[in-house]
């Protein structure tokens, strides 16, 4: 019997889903690179702010220059942490920043979620061949990305709170105490039981499905299952994502390094060992930043 076009496509579903994931991640990375290039040398103006977000500072300007260069010389290392006074954002600027974070999370997290998404697609293909209704992997992926969109919203709020106080115009840490605290918190979290529990759920798709009732045949159930899986991934990686505030939200090399570590942590058999090793290094760097701040 000659295969129909649909059956031929279903046989190739793994390739189709993999290509879709790769395309979506590639588009996200292209957007990130474009933003980073736009910000290079003070070239990007934030929407409707009336000012250049990365405008070079005039050495003669008497406006918190020390804050942008470290924050310690004029006000002391703790003043910037205690004196946060966020500047109001326009709706366009807030939307722009949220979009930036959402796209960045898609580019960083989709590759590490691909084993689970491909597994879901494979089971869906088999169910359709058996004549059973089954929600496509797209619903599961949508639920997963909704969870990371929630994280992006929190990250956007965090950026708003500390922008211009604890961040340089290039959106990197402007305060050693702040850097040290973030590094230590991220390092400590790598050693916690919560980190281990969330990482286990992300490392083993089959285990995740067994613990949460298996695959869902209805679209709503698939979205909820994807959202739950996304929450575990947020629980696994939120502290690593917080490091973007240290190395630079638009530092492409820093973004790529974190994304590669997340991928290795989830896919390699030594993922837990990598977590603890990274945690130790992060804590050491954090204490070094604190010592340098008070020296």
XYZ file of C-alpha atoms in Angstrom:
295
model
C 0.000 0.000 0.000
C 1.356 3.431 -0.992
C 2.024 5.786 1.904
C 0.030 8.972 2.026
C 1.761 12.320 2.307
C 0.744 12.526 5.983
C 2.215 9.111 6.740
C 5.442 10.077 4.990
C 5.652 13.214 7.090
C 4.932 11.268 10.271
C 7.822 8.936 9.498
C 10.049 11.977 9.375
C 8.610 13.660 12.440
C 11.848 13.405 14.397
C 13.707 15.276 11.681
C 10.899 17.817 11.355
C 10.758 18.523 15.086
C 14.555 18.666 15.323
C 14.654 21.097 12.406
C 11.946 23.230 13.998
C 13.837 23.364 17.299
C 17.093 24.210 15.544
C 15.408 26.910 13.454
C 13.708 28.511 16.446
C 16.927 28.457 18.452
C 18.881 29.852 15.490
C 16.413 32.714 15.026
C 16.680 33.492 18.739
C 20.484 33.542 18.575
C 20.441 35.749 15.473
C 18.244 38.190 17.378
C 20.607 38.110 20.360
C 23.614 38.745 18.117
C 21.801 41.610 16.429
C 20.986 43.208 19.784
C 24.561 42.787 20.990
C 25.937 44.298 17.779
C 23.504 47.203 18.063
C 24.705 47.928 21.584
C 28.381 47.814 20.617
C 30.097 51.184 21.111
C 26.907 52.835 22.324
C 25.000 52.251 19.135
C 21.566 51.285 20.417
C 18.964 53.624 21.850
C 16.250 52.112 24.002
C 12.776 52.734 22.643
C 11.122 55.979 23.764
C 13.557 56.710 26.548
C 14.996 59.847 25.031
C 18.509 58.670 25.831
C 21.110 56.280 24.475
C 21.149 53.119 26.608
C 24.885 52.677 26.051
C 25.912 56.300 25.555
C 29.606 56.839 26.274
C 30.116 58.862 29.414
C 31.779 62.255 29.307
C 34.686 62.195 31.768
C 33.672 65.664 32.857
C 30.127 64.719 33.762
C 29.397 64.668 37.456
C 26.802 61.905 37.393
C 27.625 58.667 39.216
C 30.618 57.845 37.087
C 32.054 55.725 39.872
C 28.883 53.684 39.953
C 29.362 52.678 36.303
C 32.999 51.830 36.921
C 32.482 49.810 40.084
C 30.400 51.901 42.463
C 32.863 51.837 45.341
C 35.083 54.920 45.051
C 32.612 57.677 45.863
C 29.793 56.023 47.756
C 31.207 52.824 49.192
C 30.481 49.247 48.063
C 27.120 48.911 49.817
C 25.526 52.225 48.894
C 24.469 51.109 45.439
C 22.867 47.993 46.922
C 20.942 49.987 49.519
C 19.999 52.969 47.399
C 18.167 51.344 44.495
C 15.765 53.816 42.898
C 14.502 52.420 39.578
C 13.871 54.780 36.684
C 10.365 54.583 35.199
C 10.117 52.641 31.947
C 7.737 53.401 29.108
C 5.440 50.551 27.965
C 7.480 50.219 24.760
C 10.751 49.960 26.676
C 9.301 47.375 29.065
C 7.941 45.337 26.142
C 11.269 45.566 24.324
C 13.183 44.335 27.373
C 10.722 41.506 28.057
C 10.953 40.411 24.423
C 14.737 40.423 24.692
C 14.623 38.119 27.719
C 12.027 35.783 26.204
C 14.024 35.367 22.992
C 17.220 34.872 24.982
C 15.611 32.104 27.058
C 14.360 30.387 23.901
C 17.827 30.437 22.375
C 19.500 29.195 25.549
C 17.010 26.545 26.704
C 15.437 24.904 23.633
C 18.549 22.854 22.737
C 18.652 21.248 26.188
C 14.898 20.501 26.034
C 15.130 18.825 22.628
C 15.444 15.199 23.930
C 12.121 15.508 25.761
C 10.399 17.233 22.831
C 11.676 14.636 20.341
C 10.532 11.813 22.618
C 7.087 13.374 22.787
C 7.005 13.646 18.984
C 7.993 9.994 18.569
C 5.231 8.758 20.865
C 2.745 11.036 19.131
C 3.654 9.537 15.760
C 3.161 6.003 17.043
C -0.208 6.896 18.588
C -1.441 8.389 15.329
C -0.370 5.281 13.465
C -2.377 3.220 15.948
C -5.391 5.426 15.309
C -5.360 7.049 18.753
C -5.731 10.821 19.211
C -2.615 12.514 20.497
C -1.606 16.123 21.019
C 1.350 17.233 18.936
C 4.745 18.024 20.423
C 4.023 21.676 19.642
C 1.592 21.875 22.566
C 4.184 20.413 24.926
C 6.806 22.860 23.639
C 4.390 25.770 24.083
C 3.866 24.833 27.735
C 7.623 24.577 28.239
C 8.197 28.032 26.761
C 5.365 29.528 28.844
C 7.303 28.543 31.970
C 10.428 30.284 30.688
C 8.390 33.307 29.649
C 7.389 33.602 33.299
C 11.053 33.567 34.254
C 11.746 36.198 31.589
C 9.091 38.412 33.190
C 10.802 38.101 36.589
C 14.200 38.798 35.003
C 12.795 41.885 33.294
C 11.511 43.146 36.644
C 14.929 42.481 38.161
C 16.644 44.412 35.393
C 14.293 47.342 35.897
C 15.031 47.423 39.632
C 18.807 47.532 39.280
C 19.374 49.212 35.917
C 21.413 52.388 36.315
C 22.303 51.484 39.898
C 23.912 48.060 39.904
C 24.255 47.659 36.135
C 26.538 49.524 33.756
C 25.112 51.027 30.572
C 26.315 47.824 28.846
C 24.033 45.837 31.224
C 26.811 44.152 33.218
C 27.406 44.333 36.961
C 28.677 47.703 38.152
C 29.244 46.676 41.767
C 31.648 44.095 43.189
C 29.453 43.388 46.205
C 26.498 42.709 43.949
C 28.637 40.465 41.729
C 29.970 38.601 44.741
C 26.521 37.999 46.223
C 25.088 36.715 42.923
C 28.074 34.427 42.335
C 27.941 32.970 45.843
C 24.177 32.410 45.730
C 24.461 30.730 42.327
C 27.351 28.587 43.552
C 25.588 27.509 46.734
C 22.443 26.600 44.801
C 24.439 24.166 42.672
C 24.942 22.080 45.822
C 21.342 22.068 47.086
C 18.936 19.085 47.056
C 16.438 21.220 45.117
C 18.968 21.670 42.332
C 19.578 17.900 42.260
C 15.852 17.131 42.172
C 15.172 19.533 39.312
C 18.242 18.401 37.370
C 17.119 14.771 37.650
C 13.776 15.628 36.096
C 15.521 17.439 33.227
C 18.154 14.760 32.619
C 15.785 11.803 32.293
C 12.642 12.438 30.201
C 11.296 8.946 30.847
C 11.624 9.404 34.610
C 9.827 12.733 34.379
C 6.952 11.165 32.453
C 6.668 8.212 34.837
C 6.432 10.543 37.821
C 3.845 12.815 36.230
C 1.304 10.480 34.699
C 2.829 9.833 31.287
C 2.017 11.462 27.958
C -1.133 13.510 27.433
C -3.409 12.925 24.482
C -5.321 16.214 24.782
C -3.792 19.600 23.876
C -4.511 21.148 27.280
C -2.887 18.243 29.088
C 0.156 18.430 26.815
C 0.548 22.157 27.497
C 0.298 21.560 31.259
C 2.851 18.745 31.084
C 5.223 20.954 29.103
C 4.700 23.768 31.580
C 5.544 21.447 34.476
C 8.681 20.273 32.714
C 9.566 23.919 32.096
C 9.158 24.700 35.786
C 11.646 21.968 36.650
C 14.078 23.454 34.133
C 13.589 26.904 35.644
C 14.242 25.376 39.059
C 17.392 23.784 37.694
C 18.797 26.811 35.870
C 17.454 30.050 37.398
C 20.639 30.686 39.399
C 22.796 30.165 36.322
C 20.621 32.633 34.410
C 21.099 35.161 37.207
C 24.787 35.157 36.254
C 23.790 37.168 33.177
C 23.496 40.164 35.495
C 27.163 39.685 36.414
C 28.863 38.998 33.090
C 26.521 41.059 30.948
C 22.964 40.527 29.730
C 24.098 41.274 26.176
C 27.553 39.679 26.410
C 27.230 37.053 23.659
C 30.221 34.991 24.820
C 28.863 34.926 28.371
C 25.398 33.921 27.113
C 26.897 31.162 24.969
C 29.040 29.864 27.845
C 26.037 29.580 30.165
C 23.933 27.929 27.438
C 26.657 25.372 26.703
C 27.061 24.601 30.406
C 23.298 24.091 30.788
C 23.350 21.733 27.793
C 26.300 19.756 29.184
C 24.780 19.625 32.661
C 21.572 18.075 31.343
C 22.905 15.760 28.642
C 26.212 14.436 29.979
C 26.317 11.533 32.477
C 28.570 13.631 34.731
C 26.036 16.457 34.919
C 25.826 16.443 38.725
C 29.597 16.485 39.037
C 29.699 19.462 36.683
C 27.098 21.225 38.839
C 29.126 20.846 41.993
C 32.389 21.768 40.302
C 30.796 24.891 38.841
C 29.266 25.703 42.219
C 32.654 25.587 43.909
C 34.210 27.808 41.250
C 31.351 30.309 41.440
C 31.595 30.557 45.227
C 35.353 31.097 45.039
C 34.880 33.862 42.487
C 32.142 35.399 44.613
C 34.284 35.555 47.730
C 37.107 37.014 45.667
C 34.765 39.774 44.488
C 33.708 40.543 48.078
C 37.298 40.669 49.283
C 38.234 42.971 46.421
C 35.258 45.220 47.237
C 36.345 45.861 50.813
C 40.112 45.875 50.181
